[in-house]
XYZ file of C-alpha atoms in Angstrom:
713
model
C 76.768 -65.564 18.383
C 75.137 -64.930 14.708
C 75.467 -61.674 12.391
C 72.192 -59.535 12.743
C 72.592 -58.856 9.383
C 73.235 -62.181 8.645
C 70.370 -63.398 10.269
C 67.940 -61.266 9.273
C 68.980 -61.714 5.133
C 68.484 -65.909 6.027
C 66.042 -67.271 3.758
C 62.993 -67.643 4.214
C 62.395 -71.776 4.873
C 59.955 -73.581 2.445
C 57.828 -73.997 5.605
C 57.028 -70.745 5.921
C 56.789 -70.718 2.560
C 53.709 -73.151 2.514
C 52.118 -71.537 5.814
C 51.933 -68.675 4.132
C 50.749 -68.912 1.101
C 47.942 -71.125 2.753
C 47.313 -67.848 4.984
C 46.619 -66.127 1.757
C 44.552 -68.106 -0.314
C 42.656 -68.965 2.712
C 41.760 -64.633 2.638
C 41.745 -64.624 -0.833
C 38.548 -67.869 -0.499
C 36.787 -65.666 2.413
C 36.907 -62.346 0.781
C 34.069 -60.720 -1.339
C 35.297 -60.183 -3.935
C 36.137 -61.965 -6.939
C 39.927 -63.277 -7.178
C 41.339 -65.400 -10.008
C 44.932 -66.705 -9.984
C 46.577 -67.246 -13.127
C 50.690 -68.909 -14.560
C 53.330 -67.517 -16.807
C 51.992 -68.320 -19.301
C 48.496 -67.099 -18.792
C 46.224 -70.292 -18.283
C 44.267 -69.891 -14.651
C 45.140 -71.893 -11.919
C 42.268 -70.549 -9.129
C 39.255 -69.346 -8.679
C 37.865 -68.031 -5.439
C 33.854 -69.005 -4.630
C 33.326 -65.138 -4.689
C 34.633 -64.947 -8.846
C 31.865 -68.098 -9.984
C 28.716 -66.546 -7.823
C 30.138 -63.180 -9.421
C 30.309 -64.662 -12.966
C 27.785 -68.224 -12.175
C 31.155 -70.036 -13.625
C 32.204 -72.816 -11.737
C 35.605 -74.097 -11.158
C 36.337 -76.934 -13.449
C 35.243 -73.878 -15.832
C 37.421 -71.709 -15.437
C 40.288 -74.118 -14.157
C 43.142 -74.286 -17.357
C 41.244 -71.454 -19.860
C 43.709 -68.302 -20.368
C 43.058 -65.746 -18.663
C 41.854 -63.162 -21.723
C 39.427 -65.509 -23.020
C 38.022 -66.366 -19.613
C 37.836 -62.462 -18.956
C 36.331 -61.929 -22.971
C 33.710 -64.359 -22.012
C 32.289 -62.748 -19.104
C 33.451 -59.500 -20.409
C 29.560 -57.010 -21.293
C 32.156 -54.350 -22.717
C 34.381 -55.366 -26.204
C 36.672 -51.849 -25.936
C 37.763 -52.821 -22.150
C 38.022 -56.153 -23.104
C 40.449 -54.908 -26.067
C 42.185 -52.654 -22.871
C 43.377 -55.696 -20.547
C 44.341 -58.223 -23.712
C 46.630 -55.146 -24.691
C 47.862 -54.789 -21.080
C 48.009 -58.379 -20.425
C 50.091 -59.355 -23.484
C 52.491 -56.510 -22.557
C 52.600 -58.041 -19.076
C 51.083 -54.754 -17.862
C 49.080 -53.842 -14.943
C 45.723 -52.098 -15.333
C 42.473 -50.763 -13.371
C 39.265 -50.166 -14.809
C 34.982 -50.422 -14.006
C 33.573 -52.983 -16.555
C 30.858 -54.049 -16.810
C 30.248 -58.265 -16.687
C 27.361 -60.397 -17.393
C 26.695 -64.114 -16.057
C 25.469 -66.984 -17.609
C 22.036 -66.139 -16.106
C 22.777 -62.856 -18.208
C 22.604 -60.922 -15.905
C 24.300 -57.422 -15.889
C 26.815 -56.530 -13.376
C 29.275 -53.868 -13.093
C 33.090 -54.403 -10.915
C 36.465 -52.072 -10.523
C 38.823 -55.519 -12.310
C 41.840 -54.606 -10.953
C 44.533 -57.130 -12.802
C 48.475 -56.973 -11.606
C 51.524 -59.420 -12.436
C 53.368 -61.068 -10.791
C 57.529 -61.604 -10.624
C 59.991 -63.162 -9.053
C 62.725 -62.444 -7.416
C 64.868 -61.565 -10.789
C 61.743 -59.626 -11.685
C 60.308 -62.312 -14.098
C 56.897 -62.983 -14.979
C 55.561 -65.438 -12.882
C 51.783 -65.326 -13.205
C 48.973 -62.981 -13.395
C 46.359 -61.879 -10.002
C 42.844 -60.447 -10.631
C 40.755 -59.027 -8.385
C 37.334 -57.726 -8.625
C 34.931 -55.451 -6.888
C 31.827 -56.101 -7.195
C 30.651 -52.195 -8.047
C 26.618 -52.895 -8.930
C 24.555 -52.272 -6.108
C 26.675 -48.690 -5.864
C 26.247 -47.683 -9.615
C 22.016 -48.236 -9.676
C 22.814 -45.994 -6.182
C 24.592 -43.083 -8.135
C 22.618 -43.798 -11.256
C 19.331 -43.024 -8.826
C 21.553 -40.513 -6.943
C 21.388 -39.388 -10.597
C 17.970 -39.255 -11.520
C 17.677 -37.306 -8.634
C 19.614 -34.545 -9.027
C 18.743 -34.156 -12.382
C 14.909 -34.138 -11.959
C 15.672 -31.386 -8.861
C 16.729 -29.672 -10.924
C 20.511 -29.106 -9.381
C 23.578 -28.601 -10.824
C 26.387 -30.432 -9.536
C 30.215 -29.158 -9.096
C 33.627 -30.907 -8.226
C 36.653 -29.277 -7.384
C 40.088 -30.371 -6.834
C 41.798 -28.566 -3.995
C 44.822 -28.911 -4.846
C 45.312 -28.140 -9.043
C 42.074 -25.654 -8.540
C 40.838 -27.411 -11.501
C 36.497 -28.053 -11.391
C 33.965 -29.664 -12.774
C 30.454 -29.547 -12.892
C 27.477 -30.534 -15.252
C 25.457 -29.136 -17.793
C 22.529 -27.988 -15.670
C 24.887 -25.787 -13.625
C 26.330 -24.012 -16.451
C 22.175 -23.859 -17.291
C 22.011 -21.917 -13.805
C 25.080 -19.834 -14.247
C 24.274 -18.708 -17.596
C 27.183 -20.144 -19.478
C 27.912 -22.661 -22.065
C 30.286 -25.624 -22.274
C 33.741 -23.852 -23.043
C 32.260 -19.928 -22.500
C 33.483 -20.171 -18.476
C 36.887 -21.531 -17.411
C 37.285 -24.757 -15.278
C 39.365 -22.862 -12.593
C 38.166 -21.999 -9.004
C 39.750 -18.783 -9.816
C 37.631 -18.133 -12.864
C 34.463 -19.061 -10.969
C 35.547 -16.926 -8.368
C 36.495 -14.218 -10.465
C 31.813 -13.890 -11.338
C 31.028 -14.388 -7.294
C 29.314 -11.251 -6.260
C 32.065 -9.212 -4.856
C 29.596 -8.593 -1.449
C 29.350 -12.258 -1.512
C 33.018 -13.639 -2.497
C 34.496 -12.997 1.603
C 31.442 -14.897 2.587
C 31.642 -17.419 0.445
C 34.985 -18.342 0.387
C 35.669 -17.524 4.713
C 32.570 -20.489 4.435
C 34.704 -23.166 2.041
C 37.397 -22.622 4.182
C 35.715 -23.229 7.497
C 34.377 -26.560 5.822
C 38.091 -27.300 4.774
C 39.089 -27.140 8.747
C 36.498 -28.513 10.154
C 33.387 -31.123 8.160
C 31.318 -30.722 10.658
C 30.970 -27.390 10.035
C 27.853 -27.718 7.003
C 28.896 -25.462 3.838
C 25.764 -24.360 2.342
C 25.684 -20.415 1.135
C 23.214 -18.391 -1.485
C 25.922 -16.069 -3.445
C 25.499 -14.112 -6.527
C 26.865 -15.170 -9.788
C 27.291 -12.720 -12.969
C 25.674 -14.797 -16.226
C 27.678 -14.196 -19.604
C 25.145 -11.336 -20.256
C 26.222 -9.293 -16.753
C 22.999 -9.449 -14.991
C 23.856 -10.764 -11.470
C 21.542 -14.372 -10.766
C 21.660 -15.755 -7.208
C 22.785 -19.894 -6.374
C 22.999 -22.066 -3.358
C 25.090 -24.081 -3.498
C 25.625 -26.782 -0.857
C 28.910 -28.750 -0.830
C 31.532 -30.615 1.293
C 35.422 -31.960 1.062
C 34.476 -35.437 0.137
C 37.802 -36.567 0.023
C 40.766 -36.046 2.262
C 44.476 -37.410 2.421
C 46.069 -39.796 4.858
C 47.408 -36.389 6.759
C 44.063 -35.408 6.414
C 44.281 -32.247 4.209
C 41.689 -31.866 1.494
C 42.033 -33.445 -1.881
C 38.648 -32.825 -3.909
C 35.598 -31.180 -2.773
C 31.976 -31.707 -4.178
C 28.360 -30.544 -3.555
C 24.814 -29.174 -5.423
C 23.724 -26.065 -6.844
C 20.299 -25.091 -6.972
C 18.620 -21.791 -9.175
C 16.943 -19.663 -5.876
C 16.988 -16.558 -8.182
C 13.088 -16.700 -8.156
C 13.129 -17.784 -3.723
C 15.535 -14.569 -3.662
C 12.568 -12.024 -5.890
C 10.147 -13.966 -3.721
C 11.547 -13.071 -1.018
C 12.756 -8.994 -1.905
C 9.495 -8.722 -2.875
C 7.958 -9.672 1.061
C 10.883 -7.711 2.805
C 8.958 -4.628 0.056
C 5.898 -5.682 0.908
C 6.675 -5.461 4.540
C 7.806 -2.342 4.601
C 5.025 -0.517 1.912
C 1.584 0.205 2.575
C -0.363 -1.637 0.155
C -2.764 0.871 -0.805
C -0.842 4.262 -1.593
C 2.707 2.285 -2.319
C 4.103 4.821 0.328
C 6.509 3.481 2.490
C 4.480 2.369 5.784
C 4.566 2.998 9.485
C 7.918 0.335 9.922
C 9.924 2.752 8.051
C 8.709 5.964 8.998
C 9.459 4.386 12.365
C 13.125 3.409 11.731
C 13.335 7.027 9.445
C 12.804 9.050 12.746
C 14.669 6.545 14.938
C 17.274 7.226 12.545
C 17.565 11.029 12.840
C 17.112 10.514 16.730
C 20.338 8.428 16.779
C 21.904 11.328 14.349
C 20.908 14.235 16.277
C 22.791 12.496 19.730
C 25.889 12.503 17.263
C 25.728 16.100 16.286
C 23.566 18.458 17.859
C 24.136 21.056 14.812
C 21.587 18.965 13.007
C 17.830 19.674 13.049
C 15.072 17.357 11.338
C 11.130 17.981 11.866
C 8.244 15.108 11.691
C 4.810 16.278 10.591
C 1.695 14.173 11.529
C -1.106 14.860 9.417
C -4.714 13.642 9.431
C -7.392 14.671 6.430
C -9.908 16.168 7.594
C -14.214 15.163 6.222
C -12.300 11.851 5.125
C -14.558 9.256 6.818
C -17.402 11.928 5.411
C -15.759 10.712 2.018
C -15.848 7.014 3.200
C -19.814 7.467 4.719
C -20.874 9.328 1.820
C -19.545 7.556 -1.439
C -18.054 4.611 -0.093
C -14.558 3.055 1.120
C -13.477 2.816 -2.776
C -14.005 6.339 -3.268
C -12.399 6.180 0.421
C -9.114 4.141 -0.696
C -8.949 6.993 -4.388
C -9.137 9.922 -2.200
C -5.885 7.831 -0.223
C -4.235 7.300 -2.911
C -4.755 11.290 -4.676
C -4.073 12.480 -1.473
C -0.045 9.984 -1.706
C 0.519 10.960 -4.916
C 0.410 15.006 -4.285
C 2.413 14.288 -1.183
C 5.345 12.674 -3.413
C 4.641 15.128 -6.250
C 5.425 18.209 -3.534
C 8.002 16.205 -1.737
C 9.507 15.893 -4.781
C 13.775 16.663 -4.957
C 14.049 20.470 -6.756
C 9.909 20.177 -6.613
C 8.885 24.013 -6.461
C 6.750 23.805 -4.025
C 9.427 23.567 -1.988
C 12.068 26.522 -2.147
C 14.465 25.057 0.134
C 14.663 21.415 -1.113
C 18.358 21.250 -0.067
C 16.602 18.138 2.443
C 15.891 15.014 2.487
C 12.807 14.259 2.911
C 10.534 11.231 3.213
C 6.713 10.436 2.969
C 4.696 7.995 4.753
C 0.793 6.071 5.547
C 1.000 4.854 9.292
C -2.770 4.536 8.972
C -5.633 5.031 8.070
C -6.030 8.878 6.411
C -3.185 9.304 8.457
C 0.445 10.512 6.916
C 3.435 10.978 7.894
C 6.413 13.381 6.058
C 10.302 13.109 8.167
C 12.341 16.057 7.350
C 15.871 15.393 7.223
C 18.676 17.819 7.684
C 16.477 20.914 7.611
C 17.831 24.163 8.717
C 15.545 24.856 11.765
C 12.244 25.025 12.576
C 10.940 28.075 9.877
C 11.786 25.186 7.078
C 9.137 22.524 8.699
C 6.449 25.529 8.796
C 7.189 26.276 5.257
C 7.044 22.580 4.335
C 3.904 22.157 6.750
C 2.249 25.170 5.230
C 3.279 24.666 1.671
C 1.514 21.212 1.893
C -1.578 21.912 2.741
C -2.197 24.882 0.271
C -1.910 21.530 -2.633
C -3.493 18.795 -0.673
C -6.785 21.509 0.021
C -7.469 21.403 -3.699
C -10.414 19.380 -4.599
C -10.243 16.253 -5.524
C -11.262 14.112 -8.672
C -13.606 11.229 -7.028
C -15.329 9.495 -10.305
C -17.704 12.309 -10.468
C -17.446 13.665 -8.051
C -15.693 16.549 -6.808
C -14.265 16.245 -2.722
C -12.252 18.583 -0.835
C -10.394 17.246 2.419
C -8.482 19.581 3.815
C -4.782 18.241 6.143
C -5.034 18.561 9.571
C -0.898 18.302 10.299
C 1.078 18.979 13.716
C 5.145 18.614 13.572
C 7.757 18.148 16.343
C 11.180 18.617 15.197
C 14.194 18.235 16.712
C 14.214 21.216 19.624
C 11.186 18.871 21.274
C 11.667 15.541 20.010
C 11.790 13.042 22.858
C 14.358 10.052 22.863
C 12.267 6.951 21.075
C 10.118 7.431 17.370
C 7.310 6.068 18.923
C 6.799 9.010 21.689
C 7.419 11.343 18.761
C 4.943 10.176 16.667
C 2.532 10.449 19.515
C 3.635 13.730 20.055
C 3.375 14.981 16.754
C -0.492 13.091 16.846
C -1.148 15.433 20.292
C 0.140 18.629 17.721
C -2.026 17.579 14.696
C -5.342 16.915 17.089
C -4.491 20.501 18.586
C -4.719 21.569 14.744
C -7.756 20.180 14.426
C -9.406 21.544 17.803
C -8.403 24.964 16.795
C -9.728 25.170 13.246
C -8.555 22.577 10.692
C -6.966 23.611 7.843
C -3.732 24.245 9.708
C -0.152 23.007 11.608
C 0.411 23.255 14.922
C 3.851 23.219 16.048
C 4.373 20.754 18.878
C 5.683 22.532 22.806
C 6.140 20.448 25.243
C 2.845 21.659 27.811
C 0.612 20.315 25.148
C 1.280 16.568 26.986
C -0.683 17.631 30.084
C -2.925 18.811 28.382
C -3.464 15.437 26.303
C -3.037 14.204 30.479
C -6.132 16.759 31.584
C -8.298 15.921 28.530
C -7.609 11.511 29.414
C -8.239 12.405 33.023
C -11.056 14.182 31.922
C -11.888 10.815 29.809
C -12.052 8.687 32.704
C -14.166 11.003 35.077
C -16.539 11.453 32.156
C -17.059 7.803 31.767
C -17.786 7.729 35.759
C -20.111 10.333 35.738
C -23.340 8.551 34.130
C -23.292 6.455 36.605
C -22.751 9.231 39.593
C -25.633 11.100 38.371
C -22.755 13.497 38.039
C -24.846 15.260 34.610
C -27.642 17.217 34.942
C -30.446 18.970 32.269
C -30.289 22.502 32.400
C -33.249 24.149 30.043
C -32.515 28.626 29.050
C -36.068 30.195 27.807
C -37.145 31.124 24.599
C -39.154 33.985 24.027
C -41.238 35.540 21.315
C -39.570 38.324 20.247
C -42.551 40.527 19.530
C -44.134 39.805 22.596
C -42.757 38.675 25.050
C -44.100 35.847 25.910
C -42.703 32.414 26.556
C -42.737 30.380 23.598
C -40.109 27.609 24.960
C -37.222 26.141 26.060
C -34.214 24.589 24.931
C -31.867 21.411 27.147
C -28.640 21.789 27.703
C -25.715 19.172 29.080
C -24.348 20.146 32.902
C -22.112 18.124 34.800
C -21.458 18.839 38.235
C -17.714 17.289 39.284
C -17.676 16.405 42.888
C -13.586 17.762 42.658
C -13.321 20.489 40.085
C -17.241 21.907 40.395
C -18.899 22.872 37.382
C -17.017 21.321 33.860
C -18.060 23.561 31.172
C -19.577 22.152 28.105
C -16.746 24.116 25.596
C -14.915 21.424 28.203
C -16.212 18.046 28.075
C -18.609 18.391 24.837
C -15.431 18.069 22.918
C -13.845 15.739 24.944
C -16.659 12.720 24.610
C -17.097 13.245 20.969
C -13.488 12.423 20.625
C -13.494 9.300 23.414
C -17.427 7.893 21.431
C -19.388 8.584 24.477
C -21.096 11.660 23.019
C -24.276 9.488 21.967
C -24.358 7.978 25.365
C -24.635 11.756 26.204
C -26.910 12.480 24.535
C -29.915 9.439 24.875
C -29.310 11.028 28.340
C -30.412 14.258 27.597
C -33.059 13.311 25.698
C -34.549 10.646 28.302
C -34.046 13.382 31.125
C -35.240 16.388 29.279
C -38.403 14.763 27.706
C -38.967 13.598 31.520
C -38.664 16.800 33.368
C -40.141 19.010 31.162
C -43.757 16.310 30.917
C -43.524 16.945 34.546
C -44.183 20.861 34.507
C -46.533 22.441 34.727
C -45.756 25.012 32.630
C -48.112 27.228 29.943
C -47.172 29.345 27.126
C -48.224 33.097 26.257
C -49.823 31.699 23.314
C -52.076 29.394 21.231
C -49.363 26.760 21.365
C -47.936 24.702 23.621
C -44.223 25.311 24.956
C -41.615 23.340 23.505
C -38.382 21.120 24.433
C -35.538 22.029 22.760
C -32.669 19.295 22.355
C -29.523 18.889 20.742
C -28.564 16.356 18.364
C -24.948 14.668 17.951
C -22.797 13.559 14.892
C -22.722 10.008 16.689
C -26.782 9.978 16.993
C -27.412 10.559 13.854
C -25.522 7.407 12.911
C -26.939 5.325 15.426
C -29.089 2.835 14.360
C -32.629 3.268 15.741
C -32.764 6.838 16.862
C -36.352 7.331 14.784
C -37.371 4.545 17.577
C -35.476 6.130 20.718
C -37.113 9.370 19.969
C -40.822 8.199 19.547
C -40.441 5.792 23.110
C -38.952 8.750 24.935
C -42.652 11.312 23.019
C -44.693 8.015 24.546
C -43.104 6.937 27.617
C -43.296 10.726 28.907
C -46.665 11.782 27.511
C -46.070 13.991 25.449
C -47.092 14.981 21.828
C -44.986 15.185 19.043
C -44.973 18.643 17.963
C -43.832 19.618 21.553
C -40.424 18.255 20.363
C -38.048 20.010 18.970
C -34.397 18.586 17.567
C -31.574 21.036 16.876
C -29.113 19.604 14.535
C -26.221 21.517 13.542
C -25.889 23.193 9.893
C -23.085 20.737 8.994
C -24.748 17.756 9.882
C -27.766 18.156 8.064
C -25.895 18.672 4.944
C -23.454 15.726 5.246
C -25.393 12.538 3.689
C -27.640 10.675 2.432
C -27.709 8.109 5.860
C -27.961 11.938 7.785
C -30.858 12.881 5.707
C -32.818 9.623 5.641
C -32.306 9.831 9.305
C -34.164 13.081 9.119
C -37.327 12.627 7.723
C -37.564 9.271 9.337
C -37.709 11.531 12.458
C -40.419 14.152 10.677
C -42.734 11.552 9.796
C -43.227 11.411 13.612
C -44.057 14.825 13.558
C -41.169 16.169 15.786
C -40.012 19.730 14.920
C -36.122 19.922 13.385
C -33.711 22.917 14.401
C -31.166 24.246 12.170
C -28.472 24.911 14.857
C -25.672 27.290 13.971
C -27.131 28.339 10.655
C -24.599 30.085 8.889
C -21.388 28.519 10.436
C -21.188 25.703 8.178
C -21.808 24.078 4.385
C -24.601 24.451 3.527
C -25.412 28.304 3.125
C -28.882 29.957 1.854
C -29.497 27.949 -1.446
C -29.512 24.303 0.013
C -32.014 25.397 3.185
C -34.875 24.046 0.991
C -33.251 20.573 0.483
C -32.989 20.263 3.949
C -36.159 19.296 6.230
C -36.002 21.322 8.847
C -38.983 24.041 10.597
C -36.949 25.799 12.156
C -33.573 27.907 10.858
C -31.343 29.557 14.433
C -29.463 32.284 13.817
C -25.952 31.477 14.768
C -24.773 34.220 18.920
C -21.509 34.873 16.359
C -23.741 36.801 13.633
C -26.348 38.373 16.649
C -23.588 39.765 18.385
C -22.032 41.769 15.366
C -25.151 42.816 13.741
C -25.923 45.835 15.443
C -22.256 47.290 14.508
C -21.603 45.672 10.911
C -24.048 46.246 8.357
C -22.783 42.764 6.443
C -23.940 40.240 9.394
C -27.064 42.536 9.383
C -27.694 42.035 5.436
C -26.851 38.290 5.945
C -28.982 37.565 9.036
C -31.774 39.649 7.234
C -31.790 37.307 4.003
C -31.356 34.259 6.283
C -34.925 35.395 8.221
C -36.509 36.210 4.450
C -35.344 33.175 3.138
C -36.750 30.918 6.336
C -40.002 33.121 5.605
C -40.266 32.096 1.829
C -39.882 28.390 2.886
C -42.290 28.352 5.515
C -39.895 28.461 8.192
C -39.786 29.827 12.273
C -36.598 31.577 13.304
C -34.653 32.078 16.202
C -32.009 33.937 17.520
C -29.155 32.777 19.884
C -27.178 35.271 22.651
C -29.837 37.831 22.990
C -27.809 39.863 25.145
C -29.437 43.536 24.997
C -31.829 45.088 24.608
C -30.214 46.961 21.038
C -30.099 43.003 20.001
C -33.386 41.596 21.057
C -35.227 45.044 18.831
C -33.270 44.766 16.119
C -33.817 40.806 15.873
C -37.434 41.533 15.910
C -37.495 44.643 13.485
C -35.778 41.711 11.135
C -38.270 39.527 11.322
C -37.351 36.676 13.844
C -39.711 34.966 15.446
C -38.356 33.927 18.565
C -35.136 34.400 20.660
C -33.012 33.378 23.635
C -29.763 34.585 25.601
C -29.044 36.058 28.818
C -31.458 38.754 28.204
C -33.933 36.841 29.151
C -32.476 34.097 31.540
C -29.858 31.927 31.513
C -29.620 28.527 31.966
C -31.915 27.211 34.496
C -32.607 24.254 36.576
C -35.820 22.465 36.170
C -37.304 24.586 39.524
C -35.833 27.489 38.537
C -36.936 27.506 35.191
C -40.548 26.752 36.554
C -40.914 30.007 38.828
C -38.440 32.335 36.335
C -41.755 31.422 34.049
C -44.006 31.754 36.853
C -42.581 35.414 37.612
C -42.784 36.107 33.711
C -46.442 35.566 33.835
C -47.189 37.592 36.379
C -46.041 40.693 35.778
C -46.961 40.514 32.496
C -50.890 40.046 33.981
């Protein structure tokens, strides 16, 4: 039996060598790489077809040539040829990229790997040179390089084992460094990453190293040489791994995203900022309130307050002076809020708590008082804000007064979410408006029930017109000197099927708030004119009786009001002189638009009466500017005239001014004979009130007039 070790050491037979060489030759011939074989004397003995295709040389042009001469012949890079010649001379291997030029002048790139072949004893037996065509790869690299440069991309490489970094000049430019200023190791680079970004970045790199399917794409802040932080987007991947899968090299690109991040920041700020006043907006206010609610849950001893404010007469500024003036007013309001709430400001002596002002829409602002000591702090701030915000505003050449009504919700009554807190503060604010304006009201849970009742009342009122639940009553006017009947005032009433008679004090404010007041006013005008035309009435004097109808704010701003009045007169066969339209003092003195409408009504021959005189803004000095025929002395003055010299003097001055201007006068709310005598003594022309009759339905009024005429006769 042969010894296995001896069998293994047996020399290869000649036939086996021949077969192996044939197989190798077949592989070399069919290889896409160019192959050249030379003997120990460096004479070329064989080339494959790929070599002839790459160089354009025929095999007969190559066989017998010296290897160095052949390489030099096709080499377009003298420096590279010198390296190969030096290696051949010393019997050394050499591998590097070279440029080649074929016989037709075509330039190509190849990776040339030249290796010496040695015998069993180590003697040089020949040479083999293998060239891999890199022309297409080089072209793709060049295109990629152009794309990278054109896009302004930085490129980087990281040797994972050594930590060495490489990058192009563009990346250094983006990072704010020049070549040599920044250490080229991963440790040096990581030292310049923002502390908040470093851990996420290292985690992302580690994830990509572990799993190639994980994308490495992250924006980080890098500290420039001047200390400024800039945003850079880094994208990369492991490009070389060992046979065991270990990461060897990572490469990627970098993009300057500083402008993009700045834009994102501006957009985020814009989304949280009111564009007109630059205050935080509604979303920020809601977020801050939500945080306060959460803190309240966690810390029962913590207190906060939300102040919801709306500005009185703001709509008048918009309507009178224009929207630009309204915008200017809002900016001035915001400025006062910011200055007033500034930490340490003398306005808020209890300024050891935080505060924030926000505009949440229109002329509505919110102030959040954070970490206050109790409800009293909120009341103190609200009171002082009312004082500051009520000071006159300079809008161009105009001086504008616009006070604030404030509703307050404190943590004592705060509910479970921010929207509900704002809703409750809004409810309290409307209560402040309802009870006098330029004041604050603390929210109470019972107010929610009032709002619910108001909503229900509004819903019923919307159906009242359709269901004919509304009707008109008439209060007679008498001549104070003679006691003769001279006319009537039409007043709206509502008979609800379940509630019974609903007082105008309840439903008129609801109608004004929900926009129904215009429709109600039109109903009263039409119904009163129709009923008045059907009444068999005569006055005790030379003039026929008159019908007085109130005009609302909504009607005065309604296009075509004068035409509607004209139609109501004609449709019912009345003369314009029989109709008197009453407007409150504050409406008549409001703005040019209202005055234009009033003049149009006067042009019809219809008389105008100024209602509630003395309670508004016009004062006696402005009376001559208003296109009115009558002045009504408000019941609040009449009721106190006998016991108050002040009120008596005011009434007397009003009557004298009216007489001087040729205006008639009417005293409202006369309830006693003494009041009637005093008004007559002061020179007032007419009066109305419970002394004479309460408001009556049409049939009852006719009966009252007839009974009075019989008694006088």
